CSV table of C-alpha atoms and ligand atoms in Angstrom, one decimal:
chain,number,residue,atom,x,y,z
A,16,MET,CA,-6.9,-0.3,-0.5
A,17,TYR,CA,-6.8,-4.0,0.6
A,18,GLU,CA,-4.2,-4.7,3.2
A,19,PRO,CA,-3.4,-8.4,3.7
A,20,TYR,CA,-3.7,-9.5,7.3
A,21,PRO,CA,-0.1,-9.6,8.7
A,22,VAL,CA,1.3,-13.1,9.1
A,23,PRO,CA,2.2,-13.6,12.8
A,24,GLU,CA,5.8,-13.1,13.6
A,25,LEU,CA,6.4,-16.6,14.8
A,26,ALA,CA,5.0,-18.0,11.6
A,27,GLN,CA,7.6,-16.0,9.7
A,28,GLU,CA,10.2,-17.1,12.2
A,29,HIS,CA,9.2,-20.6,11.5
A,30,LYS,CA,10.2,-20.3,7.9
A,31,LYS,CA,13.7,-19.3,9.0
A,32,PHE,CA,13.9,-22.1,11.6
A,33,ARG,CA,17.2,-24.1,11.2
A,34,TYR,CA,17.4,-27.8,12.1
A,35,SER,CA,20.5,-29.1,13.8
A,36,SER,CA,22.9,-30.7,11.4
A,37,LEU,CA,22.7,-34.5,11.6
A,38,TRP,CA,26.4,-34.8,10.8
A,39,THR,CA,27.4,-33.3,14.2
A,40,PHE,CA,25.4,-36.0,16.0
A,41,ALA,CA,26.3,-38.8,13.6
A,42,LYS,CA,29.9,-38.2,14.7
A,43,GLN,CA,28.9,-39.2,18.3
A,44,ASP,CA,27.6,-42.5,16.9
A,45,LEU,CA,30.8,-43.0,14.9
A,46,ARG,CA,32.9,-42.3,17.9
A,47,GLN,CA,30.9,-44.9,19.9
A,48,LEU,CA,31.3,-47.5,17.1
A,49,LEU,CA,35.0,-46.9,16.9
A,50,PHE,CA,35.4,-47.1,20.7
A,51,LEU,CA,33.5,-50.4,20.7
A,52,LEU,CA,35.6,-51.8,17.8
A,53,LEU,CA,38.8,-50.7,19.4
A,54,ILE,CA,38.0,-52.3,22.8
A,55,ALA,CA,36.7,-55.5,21.0
A,56,GLY,CA,39.8,-55.5,18.7
A,57,LEU,CA,42.3,-55.3,21.6
A,58,VAL,CA,40.5,-57.9,23.7
A,59,GLY,CA,40.0,-60.1,20.6
A,60,ILE,CA,43.8,-59.9,19.9
A,61,GLY,CA,44.5,-60.6,23.6
A,62,VAL,CA,42.4,-63.8,23.7
A,63,GLY,CA,43.0,-64.8,20.1
A,64,TYR,CA,39.4,-64.3,18.9
A,65,PHE,CA,39.7,-61.1,17.0
A,66,TRP,CA,36.8,-61.5,14.5
A,67,VAL,CA,34.5,-62.9,17.1
A,68,PHE,CA,34.9,-59.9,19.3
A,69,ILE,CA,34.6,-57.5,16.4
A,70,PHE,CA,31.3,-59.3,15.5
A,71,ILE,CA,30.2,-58.9,19.2
A,72,ALA,CA,31.1,-55.2,19.1
A,73,LEU,CA,29.1,-54.7,15.9
A,74,SER,CA,26.1,-56.6,17.3
A,75,LEU,CA,26.2,-54.5,20.5
A,76,PHE,CA,26.3,-51.3,18.4
A,77,PHE,CA,23.3,-52.6,16.4
A,78,VAL,CA,21.3,-53.5,19.6
A,79,LEU,CA,22.0,-50.0,21.0
A,80,GLN,CA,20.7,-48.5,17.8
A,81,LEU,CA,17.6,-50.7,17.9
A,82,HIS,CA,17.0,-49.6,21.5
A,83,SER,CA,17.2,-46.0,20.5
A,84,LEU,CA,14.9,-46.6,17.6
A,85,TYR,CA,12.4,-48.3,20.0
A,86,LEU,CA,12.5,-45.3,22.3
A,87,VAL,CA,12.0,-42.9,19.4
A,88,ASN,CA,9.0,-44.9,18.1
A,89,GLU,CA,7.6,-45.2,21.6
A,90,TRP,CA,7.8,-41.4,22.1
A,91,ILE,CA,6.3,-40.5,18.7
A,92,SER,CA,3.5,-43.0,19.1
A,93,ASN,CA,2.5,-42.4,22.7
A,94,ARG,CA,3.7,-39.0,24.0
A,95,PRO,CA,4.7,-36.8,21.2
A,96,TYR,CA,3.9,-33.6,23.2
A,97,ASP,CA,6.1,-34.6,26.2
A,98,VAL,CA,9.8,-33.8,26.3
A,99,PRO,CA,11.6,-36.5,24.3
A,100,PRO,CA,13.8,-39.1,25.9
A,101,ASN,CA,17.4,-38.0,26.2
A,102,LEU,CA,19.3,-39.9,23.5
A,103,ASP,CA,22.7,-39.4,22.0
A,104,GLY,CA,23.8,-39.6,18.4
A,105,ILE,CA,21.7,-39.4,15.3
A,106,TRP,CA,18.4,-40.6,17.0
A,107,GLY,CA,18.8,-37.9,19.7
A,108,ALA,CA,19.2,-35.3,17.0
A,109,LEU,CA,16.2,-36.6,15.1
A,110,LEU,CA,14.0,-36.5,18.3
A,111,PHE,CA,15.2,-33.1,19.2
A,112,ASN,CA,14.5,-31.7,15.7
A,113,VAL,CA,11.0,-33.3,15.5
A,114,TYR,CA,10.2,-32.0,19.0
A,115,ARG,CA,11.4,-28.5,18.1
A,116,ALA,CA,9.5,-28.4,14.8
A,117,GLN,CA,6.4,-29.6,16.6
A,118,ARG,CA,6.7,-26.9,19.3
A,119,GLN,CA,7.0,-24.2,16.6
A,120,GLU,CA,4.0,-25.6,14.8
A,121,ARG,CA,2.0,-25.6,18.0
A,122,ILE,CA,2.9,-22.0,18.7
A,123,VAL,CA,1.9,-20.9,15.2
A,124,GLN,CA,-1.3,-23.0,15.5
A,125,ALA,CA,-2.1,-21.3,18.8
A,126,GLU,CA,-1.6,-17.9,17.2
A,127,MET,CA,-3.9,-18.8,14.4
A,128,VAL,CA,-6.5,-20.1,16.7
A,129,GLY,CA,-6.2,-16.8,18.7
A,130,LEU,CA,-6.7,-14.9,15.5
A,131,ILE,CA,-9.7,-16.9,14.5
A,132,ASP,CA,-11.1,-16.4,18.0
A,133,ARG,CA,-10.6,-12.7,17.8
A,134,ALA,CA,-12.2,-12.6,14.3
A,135,GLN,CA,-15.1,-14.7,15.6
A,136,SER,CA,-15.6,-12.6,18.7
A,137,SER,CA,-15.6,-9.4,16.7
A,138,LEU,CA,-18.3,-11.0,14.5
A,139,VAL,CA,-20.2,-12.0,17.6
A,140,ALA,CA,-20.1,-8.4,18.9
A,141,LEU,CA,-21.4,-6.9,15.6
A,142,ALA,CA,-24.8,-5.4,15.5
A,143,GLU,CA,-25.1,-6.6,11.9
A,144,ALA,CA,-26.3,-10.2,11.4
A,145,VAL,CA,-23.6,-12.4,9.8
A,146,VAL,CA,-24.5,-15.9,8.5
A,147,LEU,CA,-22.1,-18.3,6.7
A,148,ILE,CA,-23.8,-20.5,4.2
A,149,ASP,CA,-22.1,-23.5,2.6
A,150,GLU,CA,-22.2,-24.6,-1.0
A,151,LEU,CA,-25.3,-26.8,-0.3
A,152,HIS,CA,-27.1,-23.6,1.0
A,153,GLN,CA,-26.9,-24.9,4.6
A,154,ILE,CA,-26.3,-22.7,7.5
A,155,GLU,CA,-22.8,-23.2,8.9
A,156,TRP,CA,-22.3,-20.4,11.4
A,157,TRP,CA,-24.1,-17.2,12.5
A,158,ASN,CA,-23.7,-14.5,15.1
A,159,PRO,CA,-26.2,-13.5,17.9
A,160,ALA,CA,-27.5,-10.5,15.8
A,161,ALA,CA,-28.6,-13.0,13.1
A,162,GLU,CA,-30.8,-14.7,15.8
A,163,LYS,CA,-32.4,-11.4,16.6
A,164,LEU,CA,-32.8,-9.9,13.1
A,165,LEU,CA,-33.4,-13.1,11.1
A,166,GLY,CA,-34.8,-15.5,13.7
A,167,ILE,CA,-32.1,-18.1,13.1
A,168,GLN,CA,-32.0,-20.6,16.1
A,169,PRO,CA,-29.5,-23.1,17.4
A,170,LEU,CA,-31.5,-25.9,15.8
A,171,ASP,CA,-31.1,-24.4,12.4
A,172,ARG,CA,-27.4,-25.4,12.0
A,173,GLY,CA,-27.1,-27.4,8.9
A,174,ARG,CA,-30.6,-26.4,7.6
A,175,ASN,CA,-31.1,-24.9,4.2
A,176,ILE,CA,-31.3,-21.1,4.5
A,177,LEU,CA,-34.1,-21.0,2.0
A,178,THR,CA,-36.3,-22.9,4.3
A,179,ILE,CA,-35.8,-20.3,7.0
A,180,LEU,CA,-35.9,-17.1,5.0
A,181,ARG,CA,-38.7,-18.1,2.7
A,182,GLN,CA,-39.8,-14.7,1.2
A,183,PRO,CA,-40.0,-15.1,-2.6
A,184,SER,CA,-38.0,-11.9,-3.0
A,185,PHE,CA,-35.2,-13.4,-0.9
A,186,ILE,CA,-35.2,-16.7,-2.9
A,187,GLU,CA,-35.0,-14.7,-6.1
A,188,TYR,CA,-32.2,-12.7,-4.8
A,189,PHE,CA,-30.3,-15.7,-3.4
A,190,ASN,CA,-30.4,-17.4,-6.8
A,191,HIS,CA,-29.4,-14.2,-8.7
A,192,ILE,CA,-27.0,-12.4,-6.4
A,193,ASP,CA,-25.4,-10.5,-9.3
A,194,GLN,CA,-28.6,-8.9,-10.4
A,195,ALA,CA,-28.9,-6.9,-7.2
A,196,PRO,CA,-25.5,-5.4,-6.3
A,197,ASP,CA,-27.1,-3.3,-3.5
A,198,GLY,CA,-28.7,-6.3,-1.9
A,199,LEU,CA,-32.4,-6.6,-0.9
A,200,LYS,CA,-34.6,-4.8,1.6
A,201,MET,CA,-37.1,-7.2,3.2
A,202,LYS,CA,-39.4,-7.6,6.2
A,203,SER,CA,-37.6,-9.2,9.2
A,204,SER,CA,-39.0,-12.6,9.8
A,205,ALA,CA,-38.3,-12.4,13.5
A,206,PHE,CA,-39.1,-8.8,14.4
A,207,GLU,CA,-42.7,-7.5,13.8
A,208,ASP,CA,-42.7,-4.3,11.7
A,209,HIS,CA,-38.9,-4.3,11.2
A,210,TYR,CA,-37.1,-4.2,7.9
A,211,VAL,CA,-33.6,-5.5,7.1
A,212,GLN,CA,-31.2,-4.8,4.3
A,213,VAL,CA,-29.7,-8.1,3.2
A,214,LYS,CA,-26.5,-8.4,1.3
A,215,LEU,CA,-25.1,-11.7,0.0
A,216,THR,CA,-21.5,-12.2,-1.1
A,217,ARG,CA,-20.1,-15.4,-2.8
A,218,PHE,CA,-16.8,-16.8,-1.4
A,219,GLY,CA,-14.8,-19.9,-1.8
A,220,GLY,CA,-16.7,-21.1,-4.9
A,221,GLU,CA,-20.4,-21.5,-4.1
A,222,SER,CA,-20.4,-20.6,-0.4
A,223,ARG,CA,-22.2,-17.4,0.6
A,224,LEU,CA,-21.7,-14.8,3.3
A,225,LEU,CA,-25.0,-13.1,4.4
A,226,VAL,CA,-24.8,-9.7,6.1
A,227,ALA,CA,-28.0,-8.0,7.2
A,228,TYR,CA,-28.7,-4.9,9.2
A,229,ASP,CA,-31.8,-3.1,10.6
A,230,VAL,CA,-33.1,-0.4,8.2
A,231,THR,CA,-36.5,0.1,9.9
A,232,ARG,CA,-35.7,3.8,10.8
A,233,MET,CA,-34.7,4.5,7.2
A,234,HIS,CA,-37.7,2.6,5.9
A,235,ASN,CA,-40.1,4.6,8.1
A,236,LEU,CA,-38.5,7.9,7.1
A,237,GLU,CA,-38.8,7.0,3.5
A,238,GLU,CA,-42.4,6.0,4.0
A,239,MET,CA,-43.0,9.4,5.8
A,240,ARG,CA,-41.4,11.2,2.8
A,241,LYS,CA,-43.6,9.3,0.3
A,242,ASP,CA,-46.8,10.0,2.4
A,243,PHE,CA,-45.9,13.6,2.7
A,244,VAL,CA,-45.4,14.1,-1.0
A,245,ASP,CA,-48.5,12.1,-1.7
A,246,ASN,CA,-50.6,14.1,0.7
A,247,ILE,CA,-49.4,17.5,-0.2
A,248,SER,CA,-49.9,16.7,-3.9
A,249,HIS,CA,-53.5,15.6,-3.2
A,250,GLU,CA,-54.1,18.7,-1.1
A,251,LEU,CA,-52.8,21.0,-3.8
A,252,ARG,CA,-55.0,19.5,-6.4
A,253,THR,CA,-58.3,21.0,-5.3
A,254,PRO,CA,-57.1,24.6,-4.9
A,255,LEU,CA,-55.3,24.4,-8.2
A,256,THR,CA,-58.4,23.2,-10.0
A,257,VAL,CA,-60.4,26.1,-8.6
A,258,LEU,CA,-57.7,28.6,-9.5
A,259,SER,CA,-57.3,27.3,-13.0
A,260,GLY,CA,-61.0,27.2,-13.5
A,261,TYR,CA,-61.4,30.9,-12.6
A,262,ILE,CA,-58.3,32.0,-14.5
A,263,GLU,CA,-59.6,30.2,-17.6
A,264,THR,CA,-63.0,32.0,-17.3
A,265,PHE,CA,-61.3,35.4,-17.0
A,266,THR,CA,-58.8,34.7,-19.8
A,267,ASP,CA,-61.7,33.8,-22.1
A,268,GLN,CA,-63.4,37.2,-21.6
A,269,GLU,CA,-63.2,39.3,-24.7
A,270,GLU,CA,-63.5,42.7,-23.1
A,271,LEU,CA,-60.5,42.1,-20.8
A,272,ASN,CA,-58.0,44.9,-20.6
A,273,PRO,CA,-54.8,43.8,-22.6
A,274,ARG,CA,-52.6,44.4,-19.5
A,275,TRP,CA,-54.8,42.1,-17.4
A,276,LYS,CA,-55.0,39.6,-20.3
A,277,ARG,CA,-51.2,39.3,-20.2
A,278,ALA,CA,-51.3,38.7,-16.5
A,279,PHE,CA,-54.0,36.1,-16.8
A,280,ASP,CA,-52.2,34.3,-19.6
A,281,GLN,CA,-49.1,34.1,-17.4
A,282,MET,CA,-51.2,32.9,-14.5
A,283,GLN,CA,-52.8,30.3,-16.7
A,284,SER,CA,-49.4,29.0,-17.9
A,285,GLN,CA,-48.1,28.8,-14.3
A,286,THR,CA,-51.1,27.0,-13.0
A,287,ARG,CA,-50.7,24.5,-15.9
A,288,ARG,CA,-47.1,24.0,-14.8
A,289,MET,CA,-48.2,23.5,-11.2
A,290,ASN,CA,-50.9,21.1,-12.4
A,291,ALA,CA,-48.3,19.1,-14.4
A,292,LEU,CA,-46.0,19.0,-11.4
A,293,VAL,CA,-48.7,17.8,-9.0
A,294,ASN,CA,-49.8,15.2,-11.5
A,295,ASP,CA,-46.2,14.0,-12.0
A,296,LEU,CA,-45.7,13.8,-8.2
A,297,LEU,CA,-48.8,11.8,-7.8
A,298,LEU,CA,-47.9,9.4,-10.6
A,299,LEU,CA,-44.4,9.0,-9.1
A,300,SER,CA,-45.8,8.3,-5.6
A,301,ARG,CA,-48.2,5.7,-7.1
A,302,LEU,CA,-45.3,4.1,-8.9
A,303,GLU,CA,-43.1,4.0,-5.8
A,304,SER,CA,-45.8,2.5,-3.6
A,305,ASN,CA,-46.2,-0.2,-6.3
A,306,LYS,CA,-49.9,-0.2,-5.7
A,307,GLN,CA,-52.8,-0.1,-8.3
A,308,ILE,CA,-50.5,-1.0,-11.1
A,309,ALA,CA,-51.7,-3.9,-13.3
A,310,LYS,CA,-48.5,-5.1,-14.9
A,311,ASN,CA,-49.9,-7.9,-16.9
A,312,GLN,CA,-51.9,-6.2,-19.6
A,313,ILE,CA,-51.1,-7.0,-23.2
A,314,ILE,CA,-50.2,-3.8,-25.0
A,315,GLU,CA,-50.6,-3.8,-28.7
A,316,MET,CA,-47.4,-2.0,-29.7
A,317,PRO,CA,-48.4,-0.9,-33.3
A,318,SER,CA,-51.5,0.8,-31.9
A,319,LEU,CA,-49.7,2.4,-29.0
A,320,MET,CA,-46.9,3.6,-31.3
A,321,ASN,CA,-49.4,5.2,-33.6
A,322,GLN,CA,-51.2,6.8,-30.7
A,323,LEU,CA,-47.9,8.2,-29.4
A,324,PHE,CA,-47.1,9.4,-32.9
A,325,ASP,CA,-50.4,11.3,-33.2
A,326,ASP,CA,-49.8,12.9,-29.8
A,327,ALA,CA,-46.3,13.8,-30.8
A,328,GLN,CA,-47.6,15.5,-34.0
A,329,ALA,CA,-50.0,17.5,-31.9
A,330,TYR,CA,-47.2,18.6,-29.6
A,331,ASN,CA,-45.0,19.3,-32.5
A,332,VAL,CA,-47.0,22.2,-34.0
A,333,ASP,CA,-44.8,24.9,-32.5
A,334,TYR,CA,-41.5,23.1,-33.2
A,335,HIS,CA,-41.9,22.0,-36.9
A,336,HIS,CA,-39.8,18.9,-36.5
A,337,THR,CA,-39.9,16.0,-39.0
A,338,LEU,CA,-41.4,13.1,-37.1
A,339,ASN,CA,-40.7,9.5,-38.2
A,340,LEU,CA,-42.2,6.2,-36.9
A,341,ASP,CA,-40.3,3.0,-37.4
A,342,ILE,CA,-41.9,-0.2,-36.3
A,343,ASP,CA,-39.9,-3.4,-37.0
A,344,SER,CA,-41.2,-6.0,-34.6
A,345,HIS,CA,-44.3,-8.2,-34.3
A,346,CYS,CA,-43.9,-8.4,-30.6
A,347,ASP,CA,-46.4,-6.8,-28.2
A,348,LEU,CA,-45.5,-5.8,-24.6
A,349,ILE,CA,-46.8,-7.2,-21.3
A,350,GLY,CA,-47.2,-4.5,-18.8
A,351,SER,CA,-49.2,-1.6,-17.6
A,352,ASP,CA,-50.5,0.4,-20.6
A,353,MET,CA,-51.1,3.7,-18.8
A,354,GLU,CA,-47.7,3.8,-17.1
A,355,LEU,CA,-45.8,2.7,-20.2
A,356,ALA,CA,-47.6,5.2,-22.4
A,357,SER,CA,-46.7,7.9,-19.9
A,358,ALA,CA,-43.0,6.9,-19.9
A,359,PHE,CA,-42.7,6.7,-23.7
A,360,SER,CA,-44.6,9.9,-24.0
A,361,ASN,CA,-42.1,11.6,-21.6
A,362,LEU,CA,-39.2,10.5,-23.7
A,363,ILE,CA,-40.9,11.7,-26.9
A,364,THR,CA,-41.9,15.2,-25.5
A,365,ASN,CA,-38.3,15.6,-24.2
A,366,ALA,CA,-36.9,14.8,-27.7
A,367,ILE,CA,-39.2,17.4,-29.2
A,368,LYS,CA,-38.6,20.0,-26.4
A,369,TYR,CA,-34.8,19.7,-26.4
A,370,THR,CA,-34.4,19.8,-30.2
A,371,PRO,CA,-34.1,23.2,-31.9
A,372,LYS,CA,-36.9,23.9,-34.4
A,373,GLY,CA,-36.9,21.9,-37.7
A,374,GLY,CA,-35.0,18.9,-36.3
A,375,THR,CA,-35.8,15.2,-36.9
A,376,ILE,CA,-37.3,12.9,-34.3
A,377,THR,CA,-37.6,9.2,-34.9
A,378,MET,CA,-39.5,6.8,-32.6
A,379,GLY,CA,-39.0,3.1,-33.0
A,380,TRP,CA,-40.0,-0.3,-31.8
A,381,HIS,CA,-37.7,-3.3,-32.5
A,382,ASP,CA,-36.8,-6.6,-31.1
A,383,ASP,CA,-33.7,-8.8,-31.5
A,384,GLY,CA,-35.3,-12.0,-30.4
A,385,GLU,CA,-34.1,-11.6,-26.8
A,386,HIS,CA,-35.2,-8.0,-26.1
A,387,GLY,CA,-37.8,-5.5,-27.1
A,388,ILE,CA,-36.4,-2.1,-27.7
A,389,PHE,CA,-38.3,1.2,-27.8
A,390,THR,CA,-36.2,4.1,-29.1
A,391,VAL,CA,-36.5,7.8,-29.4
A,392,GLU,CA,-33.8,9.5,-31.5
A,393,ASP,CA,-33.5,13.3,-31.9
A,394,THR,CA,-31.1,15.7,-33.6
A,395,GLY,CA,-31.3,18.1,-30.6
A,396,ILE,CA,-29.0,19.8,-28.1
A,397,GLY,CA,-27.7,16.6,-26.7
A,398,ILE,CA,-26.4,16.0,-23.2
A,399,ASP,CA,-22.8,16.3,-21.8
A,400,PRO,CA,-21.9,12.7,-20.7
A,401,LYS,CA,-21.1,13.9,-17.2
A,402,HIS,CA,-24.8,14.5,-16.6
A,403,LEU,CA,-25.9,11.0,-17.7
A,404,PRO,CA,-25.5,9.2,-14.4
A,405,ARG,CA,-27.8,11.7,-12.6
A,406,LEU,CA,-30.3,12.4,-15.3
A,407,THR,CA,-33.1,10.2,-13.9
A,408,GLU,CA,-32.9,11.8,-10.4
A,409,ARG,CA,-35.9,13.9,-9.4
A,410,PHE,CA,-35.6,17.5,-10.5
A,411,TYR,CA,-32.2,17.0,-12.0
A,412,ARG,CA,-31.9,19.2,-15.0
A,413,VAL,CA,-28.9,19.9,-17.3
A,414,ASP,CA,-30.2,23.5,-17.8
A,415,SER,CA,-32.9,24.5,-15.3
A,416,ALA,CA,-33.8,27.7,-17.1
A,417,ARG,CA,-34.4,25.9,-20.4
A,418,SER,CA,-36.3,23.1,-18.7
A,419,ARG,CA,-38.7,25.6,-17.0
A,420,GLN,CA,-39.1,27.6,-20.2
A,421,THR,CA,-40.2,24.5,-22.0
A,422,GLY,CA,-42.7,23.6,-19.3
A,423,GLY,CA,-40.6,20.7,-17.8
A,424,THR,CA,-41.3,19.5,-14.3
A,425,GLY,CA,-37.9,17.9,-13.9
A,426,LEU,CA,-39.7,14.6,-13.0
A,427,GLY,CA,-40.1,13.1,-16.5
A,428,LEU,CA,-37.1,10.9,-16.5
A,429,ALA,CA,-37.6,9.9,-12.8
A,430,ILE,CA,-41.1,8.7,-13.8
A,431,VAL,CA,-39.5,6.8,-16.8
A,432,LYS,CA,-37.0,5.1,-14.5
A,433,HIS,CA,-39.7,4.0,-12.1
A,434,VAL,CA,-42.0,2.7,-14.8
A,435,LEU,CA,-39.2,0.8,-16.3
A,436,MET,CA,-38.2,-0.7,-12.9
A,437,GLN,CA,-41.7,-2.0,-12.6
A,438,HIS,CA,-41.3,-3.8,-15.9
A,439,SER,CA,-37.8,-5.1,-15.4
A,440,ALA,CA,-36.7,-2.9,-18.2
A,441,TYR,CA,-33.8,-0.4,-18.3
A,442,LEU,CA,-32.9,2.9,-20.0
A,443,GLU,CA,-29.8,3.4,-22.2
A,444,ILE,CA,-28.8,6.9,-23.3
A,445,GLU,CA,-26.4,7.7,-26.0
A,446,SER,CA,-25.9,11.4,-26.6
A,447,LYS,CA,-23.5,13.9,-28.2
A,448,GLU,CA,-23.7,17.6,-27.3
A,449,ASN,CA,-25.2,19.6,-30.2
A,450,LYS,CA,-25.7,16.5,-32.3
A,451,GLY,CA,-28.5,14.7,-30.6
A,452,SER,CA,-29.5,11.8,-28.4
A,453,ILE,CA,-30.9,8.3,-28.5
A,454,PHE,CA,-33.0,7.1,-25.6
A,455,LYS,CA,-33.4,3.3,-25.7
A,456,VAL,CA,-35.8,1.4,-23.4
A,457,ILE,CA,-34.8,-2.3,-23.3
A,458,PHE,CA,-37.4,-4.9,-22.2
A,459,PRO,CA,-36.5,-8.5,-21.3
A,460,LYS,CA,-37.9,-11.4,-23.2
A,461,GLU,CA,-40.4,-12.2,-20.4
A,462,ARG,CA,-42.1,-8.8,-21.2
A,463,LEU,CA,-42.6,-9.6,-24.9
A,464,TYR,CA,-45.9,-11.2,-26.1
A,465,GLN,CA,-46.3,-13.5,-29.1
A,466,MET,CA,-44.3,-13.6,-32.3
A,467,SER,CA,-47.0,-13.5,-34.9
A,468,GLU,CA,-45.7,-13.7,-38.4
B,17,ADP,P1,-37.7,18.0,-17.6
B,17,ADP,O1,-39.1,18.2,-17.1
B,17,ADP,O2,-36.8,19.1,-17.1
B,17,ADP,O3,-37.6,17.8,-19.1
B,17,ADP,P2,-36.8,15.3,-17.3
B,17,ADP,O4,-36.7,14.5,-16.1
B,17,ADP,O5,-37.7,14.9,-18.4
B,17,ADP,O6,-37.2,16.8,-16.8
B,17,ADP,O7,-35.4,15.5,-18.0
B,17,ADP,C1,-34.3,15.8,-17.1
B,17,ADP,C2,-33.3,16.6,-17.9
B,17,ADP,O8,-32.6,15.8,-18.9
B,17,ADP,C3,-33.9,17.8,-18.7
B,17,ADP,O9,-34.0,18.9,-17.9
B,17,ADP,C4,-32.9,17.9,-19.8
B,17,ADP,O10,-31.8,18.8,-19.4
B,17,ADP,C5,-32.3,16.6,-20.1
B,17,ADP,N1,-32.9,15.9,-21.2
B,17,ADP,C6,-33.9,15.0,-21.2
B,17,ADP,N2,-34.2,14.5,-22.4
B,17,ADP,C7,-33.3,15.2,-23.3
B,17,ADP,C8,-33.1,15.1,-24.7
B,17,ADP,N3,-33.8,14.4,-25.5
B,17,ADP,N4,-32.1,15.9,-25.2
B,17,ADP,C9,-31.4,16.7,-24.4
B,17,ADP,N5,-31.6,16.8,-23.0
B,17,ADP,C10,-32.5,16.0,-22.5
């Protein structure tokens, strides 16, 4: 929970601070005036010039007041931090109150400066880079870690951050902070072969706080993991091909003993599963490495949808579902045809697999002018909402036994997620247990091609 920073005690004291009552001091002035008037009155009566002496007394009082006013002004203008001149009466009180208020203010200020210093020195000590960027995108302040990780130099004060961190991915992130709540991983511009995770936060209107930290170790581990999975999948491919070739030859032999036949059938189905697994792992690793994917092909959606429909019908022979195709858009897609076909096909086979025999599966392609929407709707077993957030994780299954039984690899939706990420698209799932599910793939406008009538 957020705890507000405690206001320093003196600052609180300051609010309770009581100024001396002016009346107490005004009484001193009154006494002085009365005294002067009394003396002047007596002398005036004695010498017979009462009003003249009263006038002199009033003038004297006025001069004394002017003198005090002069001293007050002189102190405030020239030496406000020195101890004020010692004055009686109302001016003395005024000086004293001003001086006391000022001292309190200075103590509070010193505490605040101390606090700021402490906050700043803790930022300086941080291993994470911290950069303050003003509303004009200029660098205001940074800590030493920012010099090391991001290459910011003393001369860069006041320079536009986008002229220093010039990677297109950073510029994109800087302009659309909200679209990447986890920040951005990018190559360090100062450190060869180093990677930093950058996170921007808006504050005070359009100012931004940049925090970056070194994630090279994590990046390297992740790369090692990807290479390992990629290599092992490649290595498994050849022995699997040999095995399945022999198994197929044996299974096809007519004079095979029925006991052996059953064993060979099982071996065949298991090698098929392993093959599917290896192929899915290779596809995932290709998607993750972001290589060899041409994302700018124009994909004719009616023909792709018909192709998917035909494949679904072939897959459907054992399930006897009613399959529907619903195309209600003239838009085509811009992307990678192989990858998108594979993602759509995963969603369709899932719908077929996870729907009890005789259900209805509808695949659709629509657009609402802003988005292209590919949908697969089934009347199947549905998914408990608690599983939805984790569904696209590798090997996450709601019911492992059922998934294996249906030949699932547990990688289908992870592949879908990666393909969609490559196309700036996202997946929406609506599902009710024992009623069915709708999987929607939503593409942004930039991915739609031409609106032919
Ligand atoms: P699998 O190879 O196990 O099907 P996926 O990644 O394709 O792996 O799917 C993950 C899990 O999501 C599945 O195991 C299944 O439990 C659930 N699932 C996916 N699609 C559907 C669907 N249309 N209806 C119900 N459950 C589904």
